[in-house]
Amino acid sequence: MTVLATVQAGVLATARPAVHWRHSLIARLLASPASAGSLLLLTLIVGGALLAPWVAPADPYQASMLRRLLPVGSPGFPLGTDEIGRDMLSRLIWGGRLSLLMGVTPVALAFGIGTAIGLVAGYAGGWLNTLVMRVLDVFYAFPSVLLAVAVTGALGPGLNNSILALTLVFIPQVVRIAESATTQVRRLEYVDAARISGASTIAILWQHVLGNVLGPVFVYATGLVSVSMILASGLSFLGLGVRPPEAEWGLMLNTLRSAIYLNPAVAALPGALIFLTSMAFNLLADGLRSALERQG
Amino acid sequence: MLMFVLRRLLYAVPIALGVTVVSFLLVYLAPGDPLNAIAPADAPAEVIEALKVSYGLDRPLPVRYLLWLQRAVQGDLGASIATGRPVSGEVRSAVGNTLLLAGVAAALGVLVGCLAGAVAGYHAGGPLDRLVTALSVVGVSVPHYWLGLVLTIVFSVRLGWLPAMGAGPGGSADWLWDGDHLRHLVLPALTLCVIPLGILSRTVRALVADLMQREFVLALRARGLGEAAILRHVARNAAPTVLAVAGLQLGYLMGGSILVETVFAWPGTGFLLNTAIFQRDIPLLQGVLLVLCLIFVGLNLLVDVLQPVLDPRMVRQ
């Protein structure tokens, strides 16, 4: 094995300047204005959410009947106030915490679980592969929004249940990508070489197969975050996610619906943030895909 | 060809059965007794027992599934726990409304998406391509329930051109093909069509841009064919993939319309599902889920079967 690794390293060293591939990948990613812009936007949104107690100008739960639905640009309330007089800017900053948590967690969970299942099914092949993939076909037969709504509805509304439901929706999709990547890799000669030289199945999966599977799955998962953000906030919008008075973009969009006649700009704000975040993740996934492709 | 169709049909059967199992079992994930929705908390034990027997809840789960399946196959989805009316009737009218909305939105999205994608792919790298690519990113990233809200604000609240809610005047749930009902359809359909629009324009753009690079296009040009004739050949090659993607999209919209239906108070399956969830109406929940998913499975089957019509090579594989 060490001989093979040395040969591979030698080939790589002569073919390319000695820059670590990660650095060149990031450099290529940042060279595209769309990816760089999305990264900046995401840094702002995630940073605001993480630092909410320090950057939010006011208490996001402090209601007042005297200042309901102030318009954008009111003194002291730069983005106005909501239907019970809470500061919109602070609630939007705080809302990023739950919205990002609800959007990213299911994808992260599905990424881990789905990759593991796909790796095993793809590497084992045979009847195990057929069994796993046929069972997942059944879950594929449910439109994703419908499955998410039905599972959350059955389990009962709430943050954890909606995260669970979305994870269940994404696992089959991740498994498909991981399984097809694994099936391709396991036929390659270097995997045979590893097996002949006596490496255990776990060592082969961990050291030789996983590295080739993670790339495509990671790109897919980045794009999935965008879908997940929209679905997670959608569940809250339906009343199936987090409960009031929590600050979360989807829920805020729901409770502000009655305000579209009085103060449409404020009512549309939380959705605009969902849109921007989801678009940033989409552009980032596109950028990542083309940066990896060019690496070849 | 016949063998191909039969094989696909055979393949769809276990999936359809799996869907019935999941639809049936899903609602039993829920903590708590389904009878809580109808029986008062202080009801005497014998009343609870009688209710259990009348809804068949005293039997073991597999038996309940088989009984439910047997009746479902005959078109009987049980009675709604909340209203006591047969589920099949409620589901039928709601599914009709959802199919109408999803169908119009999918048709609109697929048509415009294909055109935009073809133009972008043909002029790959040009300003039109960049415009379409940017718009398709917006299309796949926009939370459609928010877009619905924004469209309502612009066209109903500000301009007052279109109604904001319902499927017809006076909140009628029955669809008619007249001007008043059509006016109610405009905003929900426009909102929902953004999803297939974004995905189709992306797919078609990539397909056409790739096909234009192929040697057969060069060969056609060398033979002196006009651009219109070349585009016809490209379209013929792109058609099978477009059909597959478009068919899936219609299916996704059947489920995806839940959120848009809520925004516009459209009397479809989304509304029914919401009611079922918040009233813990299990037969209704199972019924809506089952019917929607079977339609989805059927659509996928239809696409599979239609595909070799467009691409005869598929049968031989």
Coordinates of C-alpha atoms in Angstrom, one line a residue:
Chain A
M1 CA 0.0 0.0 0.0
T2 CA 2.7 2.4 0.9
V3 CA 4.3 1.8 -2.5
L4 CA 1.1 2.7 -4.2
A5 CA 0.6 5.8 -2.1
T6 CA 4.2 6.9 -2.8
V7 CA 3.7 6.4 -6.5
Q8 CA 0.4 8.4 -6.4
A9 CA 2.0 11.2 -4.4
G10 CA 4.9 11.3 -6.9
V11 CA 2.6 11.6 -9.8
L12 CA 0.6 14.4 -8.1
A13 CA 3.8 16.2 -7.1
T14 CA 5.1 16.3 -10.7
A15 CA 1.8 17.2 -12.2
R16 CA 1.0 20.2 -10.0
P17 CA 2.8 22.9 -8.1
A18 CA 3.1 22.1 -4.5
V19 CA 0.0 23.9 -3.2
H20 CA -2.3 22.0 -1.0
W21 CA -5.5 21.2 -2.9
R22 CA -7.7 22.8 -0.2
H23 CA -6.0 26.2 -0.7
S24 CA -6.4 26.1 -4.4
L25 CA -10.0 25.1 -4.1
I26 CA -10.8 28.0 -1.9
A27 CA -8.9 30.3 -4.2
R28 CA -10.9 29.1 -7.2
L29 CA -14.1 29.4 -5.2
L30 CA -13.4 33.0 -4.2
A31 CA -12.4 33.9 -7.8
S32 CA -16.1 33.7 -8.8
P33 CA -18.0 36.8 -7.7
A34 CA -21.2 34.9 -7.1
S35 CA -19.5 32.5 -4.7
A36 CA -17.5 35.2 -2.9
G37 CA -20.7 37.3 -2.5
S38 CA -22.7 34.3 -1.1
L39 CA -19.9 33.5 1.3
L40 CA -19.9 37.2 2.5
L41 CA -23.7 37.2 2.8
L42 CA -23.7 33.9 4.7
T43 CA -20.9 35.2 7.0
L44 CA -23.0 38.2 7.8
I45 CA -26.2 36.2 8.5
V46 CA -24.5 33.4 10.5
G47 CA -22.3 35.9 12.3
G48 CA -25.4 38.0 13.2
A49 CA -27.2 34.9 14.5
L50 CA -24.3 33.7 16.6
L51 CA -23.6 37.2 18.0
A52 CA -27.3 38.1 18.4
P53 CA -27.1 39.0 22.1
W54 CA -24.4 41.5 21.3
V55 CA -25.4 42.9 17.9
A56 CA -29.2 43.0 18.2
P57 CA -30.1 46.6 19.2
A58 CA -33.1 45.6 21.3
D59 CA -34.8 42.8 23.2
P60 CA -36.5 40.6 20.5
Y61 CA -39.4 39.7 22.9
Q62 CA -40.1 43.2 24.3
A63 CA -43.7 43.8 23.1
S64 CA -45.6 47.1 23.4
M65 CA -49.1 47.8 22.3
L66 CA -48.1 51.5 21.8
R67 CA -45.8 50.9 18.9
R68 CA -47.4 48.1 16.8
L69 CA -46.4 47.8 13.1
L70 CA -44.2 50.9 12.9
P71 CA -43.0 51.3 9.3
V72 CA -39.4 50.6 8.1
G73 CA -37.2 53.6 9.0
S74 CA -39.0 54.6 12.2
P75 CA -36.7 56.4 14.7
G76 CA -35.2 53.7 17.1
F77 CA -36.7 50.9 15.0
P78 CA -34.8 50.9 11.7
L79 CA -36.8 48.0 10.3
G80 CA -40.0 48.8 12.0
T81 CA -41.9 46.7 14.6
D82 CA -44.1 43.6 14.3
E83 CA -47.8 43.1 15.1
I84 CA -47.3 43.3 18.8
G85 CA -44.6 46.0 18.8
R86 CA -41.4 44.0 18.9
D87 CA -38.3 45.4 17.2
M88 CA -38.1 43.8 13.7
L89 CA -34.3 44.2 13.3
S90 CA -33.6 42.4 16.6
R91 CA -36.1 39.7 15.8
L92 CA -34.7 39.1 12.4
I93 CA -31.1 38.8 13.8
W94 CA -32.3 36.4 16.6
G95 CA -34.5 34.6 14.1
G96 CA -31.5 33.5 12.1
R97 CA -30.5 31.3 15.0
L98 CA -33.6 29.0 14.8
S99 CA -34.0 29.3 11.1
L100 CA -30.4 28.3 10.4
L101 CA -30.5 25.6 13.0
M102 CA -33.7 24.2 11.5
G103 CA -32.3 24.4 8.0
V104 CA -28.8 23.1 8.5
T105 CA -29.3 20.4 11.1
P106 CA -31.4 18.1 9.0
V107 CA -28.9 18.3 6.1
A108 CA -26.0 17.6 8.5
L109 CA -27.8 14.6 10.0
A110 CA -28.8 13.3 6.6
F111 CA -25.3 13.8 5.3
G112 CA -23.9 11.6 8.1
I113 CA -26.5 8.9 8.1
G114 CA -27.1 8.9 4.3
T115 CA -23.4 8.7 3.5
A116 CA -23.0 5.8 5.9
I117 CA -26.0 3.9 4.4
G118 CA -25.0 4.6 0.9
L119 CA -21.4 3.6 1.5
V120 CA -22.4 0.3 3.0
A121 CA -25.0 -0.4 0.4
G122 CA -22.8 0.6 -2.5
Y123 CA -19.8 -1.3 -1.3
A124 CA -21.7 -4.5 -0.3
G125 CA -23.6 -4.6 -3.6
G126 CA -25.8 -7.7 -4.2
W127 CA -29.0 -8.3 -2.3
L128 CA -28.2 -5.8 0.5
N129 CA -27.9 -3.0 -2.0
T130 CA -31.1 -4.0 -3.7
L131 CA -33.0 -4.2 -0.4
V132 CA -31.8 -0.8 0.8
M133 CA -32.4 0.9 -2.5
R134 CA -35.9 -0.6 -2.9
V135 CA -37.0 0.5 0.6
L136 CA -35.7 4.0 -0.2
D137 CA -37.7 4.0 -3.4
V138 CA -40.8 3.9 -1.3
F139 CA -39.8 7.1 0.5
Y140 CA -38.9 8.6 -2.9
A141 CA -42.5 7.9 -3.9
F142 CA -43.5 10.7 -1.5
P143 CA -43.2 14.3 -2.7
S144 CA -40.7 15.9 -0.2
V145 CA -43.0 18.7 1.1
L146 CA -45.8 16.2 1.6
L147 CA -43.6 13.8 3.5
A148 CA -42.2 16.5 5.7
V149 CA -45.6 17.9 6.5
A150 CA -47.1 14.5 7.1
V151 CA -44.3 13.3 9.4
T152 CA -44.3 16.5 11.4
G153 CA -48.1 16.5 11.5
A154 CA -48.1 12.9 12.8
L155 CA -45.4 13.4 15.4
G156 CA -46.8 16.7 16.5
P157 CA -45.6 20.2 15.9
G158 CA -42.3 21.4 17.3
L159 CA -38.7 22.1 16.6
N160 CA -37.3 18.6 17.1
N161 CA -40.0 16.9 15.2
S162 CA -39.7 19.1 12.2
I163 CA -35.9 18.6 12.2
L164 CA -36.5 14.8 12.4
A165 CA -39.1 15.0 9.6
L166 CA -36.7 16.9 7.3
T167 CA -33.9 14.5 8.1
L168 CA -36.1 11.6 7.0
V169 CA -36.9 13.5 3.8
F170 CA -33.3 14.1 2.9
I171 CA -31.7 10.7 3.8
P172 CA -32.9 8.8 0.7
Q173 CA -31.6 11.6 -1.5
V174 CA -28.2 11.6 0.1
V175 CA -28.1 7.7 0.0
R176 CA -28.7 7.8 -3.7
I177 CA -25.7 10.1 -4.4
A178 CA -23.4 8.2 -1.9
E179 CA -24.5 4.8 -3.3
S180 CA -23.8 5.7 -6.9
A181 CA -20.4 7.3 -6.1
T182 CA -19.4 4.2 -4.0
T183 CA -20.5 1.8 -6.7
Q184 CA -18.3 3.6 -9.2
V185 CA -15.3 3.8 -6.9
R186 CA -15.4 0.2 -5.7
R187 CA -14.8 -1.1 -9.3
L188 CA -11.6 0.9 -9.5
E189 CA -8.3 -1.0 -9.5
Y190 CA -6.8 0.7 -6.5
V191 CA -9.6 -0.6 -4.3
D192 CA -8.8 -4.1 -5.6
A193 CA -5.1 -3.4 -4.9
A194 CA -6.0 -2.5 -1.3
R195 CA -8.1 -5.6 -0.9
I196 CA -5.4 -7.8 -2.3
S197 CA -2.8 -6.3 0.0
G198 CA -5.0 -7.4 2.9
A199 CA -6.7 -4.2 4.1
S200 CA -9.9 -4.8 6.1
T201 CA -13.2 -3.8 4.6
I202 CA -13.5 -1.0 7.2
A203 CA -10.1 0.3 6.4
I204 CA -10.8 0.3 2.6
L205 CA -14.1 2.1 3.2
W206 CA -12.6 4.7 5.5
Q207 CA -9.3 5.3 3.8
H208 CA -9.9 4.7 0.1
V209 CA -13.6 4.9 -0.7
L210 CA -14.9 7.6 1.6
G211 CA -12.6 10.3 0.3
N212 CA -14.0 9.8 -3.2
V213 CA -17.6 9.7 -2.1
L214 CA -17.6 12.8 0.3
G215 CA -16.9 15.3 -2.5
P216 CA -20.1 14.7 -4.6
V217 CA -22.2 14.2 -1.5
F218 CA -20.9 17.4 0.1
V219 CA -21.7 19.4 -3.0
Y220 CA -25.2 17.9 -3.1
A221 CA -25.7 18.6 0.6
T222 CA -24.7 22.3 0.2
G223 CA -27.4 22.7 -2.4
L224 CA -29.8 20.8 -0.1
V225 CA -29.4 23.3 2.6
S226 CA -31.2 25.8 0.4
V227 CA -34.1 23.4 0.0
S228 CA -34.0 22.7 3.7
M229 CA -34.1 26.3 4.8
I230 CA -37.2 26.9 2.6
L231 CA -38.9 23.7 3.9
A232 CA -38.0 24.2 7.5
S233 CA -39.3 27.8 7.6
G234 CA -42.3 26.5 5.6
L235 CA -43.1 24.1 8.4
S236 CA -43.0 26.9 10.9
F237 CA -45.1 29.0 8.5
L238 CA -47.7 26.2 8.6
G239 CA -47.6 26.2 12.4
L240 CA -45.8 22.9 12.5
G241 CA -42.3 24.1 13.5
V242 CA -41.3 26.4 16.4
R243 CA -44.0 27.9 18.5
P244 CA -44.6 31.6 19.3
P245 CA -43.2 33.8 20.8
E246 CA -39.9 32.3 19.5
A247 CA -38.2 34.4 16.8
E248 CA -37.9 32.3 13.6
W249 CA -38.3 33.7 10.0
G250 CA -41.0 31.3 8.9
L251 CA -43.1 31.8 12.0
M252 CA -42.6 35.6 11.8
L253 CA -43.8 35.4 8.2
N254 CA -46.9 33.6 9.4
T255 CA -47.8 35.9 12.3
L256 CA -47.2 39.0 10.2
R257 CA -49.6 37.8 7.4
S258 CA -52.4 39.8 8.8
A259 CA -50.2 42.9 8.5
I260 CA -49.9 42.9 4.7
Y261 CA -52.7 45.4 4.4
L262 CA -51.3 47.8 7.0
N263 CA -47.5 47.5 6.6
P264 CA -46.6 45.2 3.7
A265 CA -42.8 46.1 3.7
V266 CA -42.4 44.8 7.3
A267 CA -44.6 41.7 6.6
A268 CA -42.4 40.7 3.7
L269 CA -39.0 41.1 5.5
P270 CA -38.6 37.7 7.2
G271 CA -39.3 35.9 3.8
A272 CA -36.7 38.1 2.1
L273 CA -34.1 36.8 4.6
I274 CA -35.1 33.1 3.9
F275 CA -34.8 33.9 0.2
L276 CA -31.4 35.5 0.5
T277 CA -30.0 32.7 2.7
S278 CA -31.3 30.0 0.4
M279 CA -30.0 31.7 -2.7
A280 CA -26.6 32.1 -1.1
F281 CA -26.4 28.4 -0.3
N282 CA -27.5 27.6 -3.9
L283 CA -24.9 29.8 -5.5
L284 CA -22.3 28.4 -3.1
A285 CA -23.2 24.9 -4.2
D286 CA -22.9 25.9 -7.9
G287 CA -19.5 27.5 -7.2
L288 CA -18.3 24.5 -5.3
R289 CA -19.4 22.1 -8.0
S290 CA -17.5 24.0 -10.8
A291 CA -14.4 24.6 -8.6
L292 CA -14.2 20.8 -8.0
E293 CA -14.8 20.0 -11.6
R294 CA -12.0 22.2 -12.8
Q295 CA -9.8 20.5 -10.3
G296 CA -10.5 17.4 -12.2
Chain B
M1 CA -42.2 -2.6 -25.9
L2 CA -45.0 -4.5 -24.3
M3 CA -42.5 -6.3 -22.1
F4 CA -41.0 -3.0 -21.1
V5 CA -44.3 -1.6 -20.0
L6 CA -45.2 -4.8 -18.1
R7 CA -41.8 -4.7 -16.3
R8 CA -42.4 -1.1 -15.3
L9 CA -45.9 -1.9 -14.1
L10 CA -44.6 -4.8 -12.1
Y11 CA -41.9 -2.6 -10.6
A12 CA -44.5 0.0 -9.5
V13 CA -46.6 -2.5 -7.6
P14 CA -44.2 -3.0 -4.6
I15 CA -43.7 0.7 -4.4
A16 CA -47.4 1.4 -4.3
L17 CA -47.8 -1.2 -1.6
G18 CA -44.9 0.3 0.3
V19 CA -46.6 3.7 0.0
T20 CA -49.8 2.3 1.5
V21 CA -47.8 0.8 4.5
V22 CA -46.1 4.1 5.2
S23 CA -49.3 6.1 4.8
F24 CA -51.0 3.8 7.2
L25 CA -48.2 3.5 9.8
L26 CA -47.2 7.2 9.7
V27 CA -50.1 8.3 11.8
Y28 CA -49.3 5.7 14.5
L29 CA -46.0 7.4 15.1
A30 CA -48.0 10.0 16.9
P31 CA -48.0 9.9 20.7
G32 CA -51.4 9.9 22.3
D33 CA -54.7 8.2 21.6
P34 CA -56.5 9.0 18.3
L35 CA -59.7 8.8 20.2
N36 CA -58.7 11.9 22.2
A37 CA -60.0 14.0 19.3
I38 CA -63.6 12.8 19.6
A39 CA -64.1 11.5 23.1
P40 CA -64.2 13.9 26.0
A41 CA -61.4 13.5 28.5
D42 CA -63.9 12.3 31.2
A43 CA -65.8 9.8 29.1
P44 CA -66.7 6.6 30.8
A45 CA -64.6 3.5 30.0
E46 CA -67.4 1.6 28.2
V47 CA -68.0 4.6 25.9
I48 CA -64.2 4.6 25.0
E49 CA -64.4 0.8 24.4
A50 CA -67.4 1.1 22.2
L51 CA -65.8 3.9 20.1
K52 CA -62.6 1.8 19.8
V53 CA -64.6 -1.2 18.5
S54 CA -66.6 1.0 16.1
Y55 CA -63.4 2.5 14.6
G56 CA -61.6 -0.9 14.7
L57 CA -58.9 0.4 17.0
D58 CA -59.2 -2.7 19.3
R59 CA -57.5 -5.0 16.7
P60 CA -53.8 -5.6 16.2
L61 CA -52.0 -3.3 13.9
P62 CA -51.4 -5.7 10.9
V63 CA -55.0 -6.7 10.9
R64 CA -56.0 -3.1 10.9
Y65 CA -53.7 -2.4 8.0
L66 CA -55.1 -5.3 5.9
L67 CA -58.7 -4.2 6.7
W68 CA -57.9 -0.6 5.8
L69 CA -56.2 -1.7 2.6
Q70 CA -59.1 -3.9 1.6
R71 CA -61.5 -1.1 2.0
A72 CA -59.2 1.5 0.4
V73 CA -58.9 -0.6 -2.7
Q74 CA -62.7 -0.5 -3.0
G75 CA -62.6 3.3 -2.7
D76 CA -63.7 3.4 0.9
L77 CA -61.2 5.4 3.0
G78 CA -63.3 5.4 6.2
A79 CA -65.1 8.3 7.8
S80 CA -63.5 11.5 9.1
I81 CA -63.2 11.4 12.9
A82 CA -63.9 15.1 13.2
T83 CA -66.9 15.5 10.8
G84 CA -68.1 11.9 10.4
R85 CA -68.3 12.4 6.6
P86 CA -66.7 9.8 4.2
V87 CA -63.1 10.7 3.6
S88 CA -63.2 9.7 0.0
G89 CA -65.7 12.4 -0.9
E90 CA -63.7 15.1 0.9
V91 CA -60.5 14.0 -0.7
R92 CA -62.0 13.8 -4.2
S93 CA -63.0 17.5 -4.3
A94 CA -59.8 18.6 -2.7
V95 CA -57.6 16.5 -5.0
G96 CA -59.5 18.0 -8.0
N97 CA -58.7 21.5 -6.9
T98 CA -55.1 20.7 -6.2
L99 CA -54.6 18.9 -9.5
L100 CA -56.1 21.9 -11.3
L101 CA -53.7 24.3 -9.5
A102 CA -50.7 22.1 -9.9
G103 CA -51.5 21.2 -13.5
V104 CA -51.8 24.8 -14.6
A105 CA -48.7 25.8 -12.7
A106 CA -46.7 22.9 -14.1
A107 CA -47.8 23.6 -17.6
L108 CA -46.9 27.2 -17.3
G109 CA -43.6 26.5 -15.6
V110 CA -42.6 23.8 -18.0
L111 CA -43.5 25.7 -21.1
V112 CA -41.8 29.0 -20.1
G113 CA -38.9 27.1 -18.5
C114 CA -38.2 25.1 -21.7
L115 CA -38.3 28.2 -23.9
A116 CA -36.0 30.2 -21.6
G117 CA -33.6 27.2 -21.1
A118 CA -33.4 26.6 -24.9
V119 CA -32.7 30.2 -25.6
A120 CA -30.0 30.3 -22.9
G121 CA -28.4 27.0 -24.0
Y122 CA -28.4 28.1 -27.6
H123 CA -26.6 31.3 -26.8
A124 CA -24.5 29.7 -24.1
G125 CA -22.1 32.2 -22.5
G126 CA -24.0 35.3 -23.9
P127 CA -25.9 37.9 -22.0
L128 CA -29.2 36.1 -22.5
D129 CA -27.7 33.0 -21.0
R130 CA -26.5 34.9 -17.9
L131 CA -29.9 36.5 -17.5
V132 CA -31.8 33.2 -17.7
T133 CA -29.2 31.5 -15.4
A134 CA -29.6 34.2 -12.8
L135 CA -33.4 34.0 -13.0
S136 CA -33.4 30.3 -12.6
V137 CA -31.3 30.5 -9.4
V138 CA -33.9 33.0 -8.1
G139 CA -36.6 30.5 -9.2
V140 CA -35.1 27.6 -7.3
S141 CA -34.2 29.6 -4.2
V142 CA -37.3 31.7 -3.6
P143 CA -39.6 30.4 -0.8
H144 CA -42.7 30.2 -2.8
Y145 CA -45.0 30.9 0.2
W146 CA -43.2 34.2 0.6
L147 CA -43.5 34.9 -3.2
G148 CA -47.2 34.3 -2.9
L149 CA -47.3 36.9 -0.1
V150 CA -45.4 39.4 -2.1
L151 CA -47.6 38.9 -5.2
T152 CA -50.6 39.3 -3.0
I153 CA -49.2 42.6 -1.6
V154 CA -48.5 43.9 -5.1
F155 CA -51.5 42.7 -7.1
S156 CA -54.2 42.5 -4.5
V157 CA -53.4 45.0 -1.8
R158 CA -51.7 47.7 -3.8
L159 CA -53.1 47.5 -7.3
G160 CA -56.4 45.7 -6.4
W161 CA -56.4 43.8 -9.7
L162 CA -56.8 40.3 -8.4
P163 CA -58.4 38.5 -5.5
A164 CA -56.1 37.4 -2.7
M165 CA -58.0 34.4 -1.4
G166 CA -60.1 31.4 -2.2
A167 CA -60.9 29.6 -5.5
G168 CA -64.0 31.5 -6.4
P169 CA -66.4 34.3 -5.4
G170 CA -67.8 34.0 -1.9
G171 CA -65.3 31.3 -0.9
S172 CA -66.9 28.7 -3.0
A173 CA -64.9 25.4 -3.1
D174 CA -66.4 24.1 -6.4
W175 CA -64.4 25.0 -9.5
L176 CA -66.1 26.5 -12.6
W177 CA -64.4 27.5 -15.8
D178 CA -65.6 31.1 -15.8
G179 CA -63.8 34.5 -15.5
D180 CA -64.4 35.0 -11.8
H181 CA -62.8 31.6 -10.9
L182 CA -60.0 32.1 -13.4
R183 CA -59.1 35.4 -11.7
H184 CA -58.8 33.5 -8.4
L185 CA -56.4 31.0 -10.1
V186 CA -53.9 33.6 -11.5
L187 CA -51.9 34.4 -8.3
P188 CA -51.6 30.9 -6.9
A189 CA -50.7 29.4 -10.3
L190 CA -48.1 32.2 -10.9
T191 CA -46.6 31.6 -7.5
L192 CA -46.4 27.8 -7.9
C193 CA -45.1 27.9 -11.4
V194 CA -41.8 29.5 -10.3
I195 CA -40.6 26.1 -8.9
P196 CA -40.8 24.1 -12.2
L197 CA -39.8 27.2 -14.1
G198 CA -36.5 27.5 -12.3
I199 CA -35.7 23.8 -12.5
L200 CA -36.8 23.3 -16.1
S201 CA -34.8 26.3 -17.4
R202 CA -31.7 25.0 -15.6
T203 CA -32.1 21.5 -16.9
V204 CA -32.9 22.5 -20.5
R205 CA -30.2 25.1 -20.5
A206 CA -27.6 22.5 -19.5
L207 CA -29.0 19.9 -22.0
V208 CA -29.1 22.3 -25.0
A209 CA -25.7 23.8 -24.3
D210 CA -24.2 20.3 -24.2
L211 CA -26.1 19.1 -27.3
M212 CA -25.0 22.1 -29.3
Q213 CA -21.4 21.0 -28.8
R214 CA -22.0 17.5 -30.2
E215 CA -20.6 16.3 -33.5
F216 CA -24.0 15.6 -35.0
V217 CA -24.8 19.3 -34.8
L218 CA -21.6 20.0 -36.6
A219 CA -22.5 17.4 -39.2
L220 CA -26.0 18.9 -39.7
R221 CA -24.4 22.4 -40.1
A222 CA -21.9 20.9 -42.6
R223 CA -24.8 19.5 -44.6
G224 CA -26.2 23.0 -44.9
L225 CA -29.2 22.8 -42.6
G226 CA -30.7 26.0 -41.2
E227 CA -30.6 26.9 -37.5
A228 CA -34.3 26.1 -37.1
A229 CA -33.8 22.5 -38.4
I230 CA -30.8 22.1 -36.1
L231 CA -32.8 23.2 -33.1
R232 CA -35.5 20.7 -34.1
H233 CA -32.8 17.9 -33.9
V234 CA -31.5 19.2 -30.6
A235 CA -35.1 19.4 -29.2
R236 CA -35.7 15.8 -30.2
N237 CA -32.6 14.7 -28.3
A238 CA -33.5 16.7 -25.2
A239 CA -37.1 15.6 -25.1
P240 CA -36.8 12.4 -23.1
T241 CA -35.0 14.1 -20.2
V242 CA -37.3 17.0 -20.3
L243 CA -40.3 14.7 -20.1
A244 CA -38.8 12.9 -17.1
V245 CA -38.0 16.1 -15.2
A246 CA -41.4 17.7 -16.1
G247 CA -43.3 14.6 -14.9
L248 CA -41.5 14.7 -11.6
Q249 CA -42.2 18.4 -11.2
L250 CA -46.0 17.9 -11.6
G251 CA -45.8 15.3 -8.9
Y252 CA -43.8 17.5 -6.6
L253 CA -46.2 20.3 -7.1
M254 CA -49.0 18.1 -5.9
G255 CA -47.3 18.0 -2.6
G256 CA -45.5 21.4 -2.8
S257 CA -48.8 23.2 -3.3
I258 CA -49.6 22.7 0.4
L259 CA -47.8 25.9 1.4
V260 CA -49.1 28.0 -1.5
E261 CA -52.7 26.7 -0.8
T262 CA -52.3 28.0 2.7
V263 CA -51.2 31.4 1.6
F264 CA -54.2 31.8 -0.8
A265 CA -56.7 29.8 1.2
W266 CA -57.1 27.5 -1.9
P267 CA -59.6 24.7 -1.1
G268 CA -57.2 21.8 -2.0
T269 CA -55.4 19.0 -0.3
G270 CA -53.1 21.3 1.6
F271 CA -56.1 22.8 3.3
L272 CA -57.5 19.3 4.1
L273 CA -54.1 18.1 5.3
N274 CA -53.8 21.1 7.7
T275 CA -57.3 20.4 9.1
A276 CA -56.4 16.7 9.5
I277 CA -53.2 17.4 11.3
F278 CA -54.5 20.0 13.7
Q279 CA -57.6 18.1 14.5
R280 CA -55.7 14.8 14.7
D281 CA -58.1 13.3 12.2
I282 CA -56.3 10.1 11.4
P283 CA -58.5 8.6 8.6
L284 CA -58.5 11.9 6.8
L285 CA -54.7 12.2 7.2
Q286 CA -54.2 8.7 5.9
G287 CA -56.6 9.2 3.0
V288 CA -55.1 12.4 1.8
L289 CA -51.6 11.0 2.0
L290 CA -52.5 7.8 0.3
V291 CA -54.3 9.4 -2.6
L292 CA -51.6 12.0 -3.3
C293 CA -48.8 9.5 -3.2
L294 CA -50.6 7.0 -5.4
I295 CA -51.1 9.8 -7.9
F296 CA -47.4 10.5 -7.6
V297 CA -46.5 6.9 -8.2
G298 CA -48.9 6.8 -11.1
L299 CA -47.3 9.9 -12.7
N300 CA -43.8 8.4 -12.4
L301 CA -45.1 5.2 -14.0
L302 CA -46.6 7.2 -16.8
V303 CA -43.4 9.0 -17.4
D304 CA -41.4 5.7 -17.4
V305 CA -43.8 4.2 -19.9
L306 CA -43.9 7.3 -22.2
Q307 CA -40.2 7.7 -22.2
P308 CA -39.4 5.0 -24.8
V309 CA -42.0 6.6 -27.1
L310 CA -39.6 9.6 -27.3
D311 CA -36.4 7.5 -27.1
P312 CA -36.8 3.9 -28.5
R313 CA -33.2 3.1 -27.4
M314 CA -34.5 2.8 -23.8
V315 CA -36.4 -0.4 -24.5
R316 CA -33.4 -2.3 -25.7
Q317 CA -31.4 -1.6 -22.6

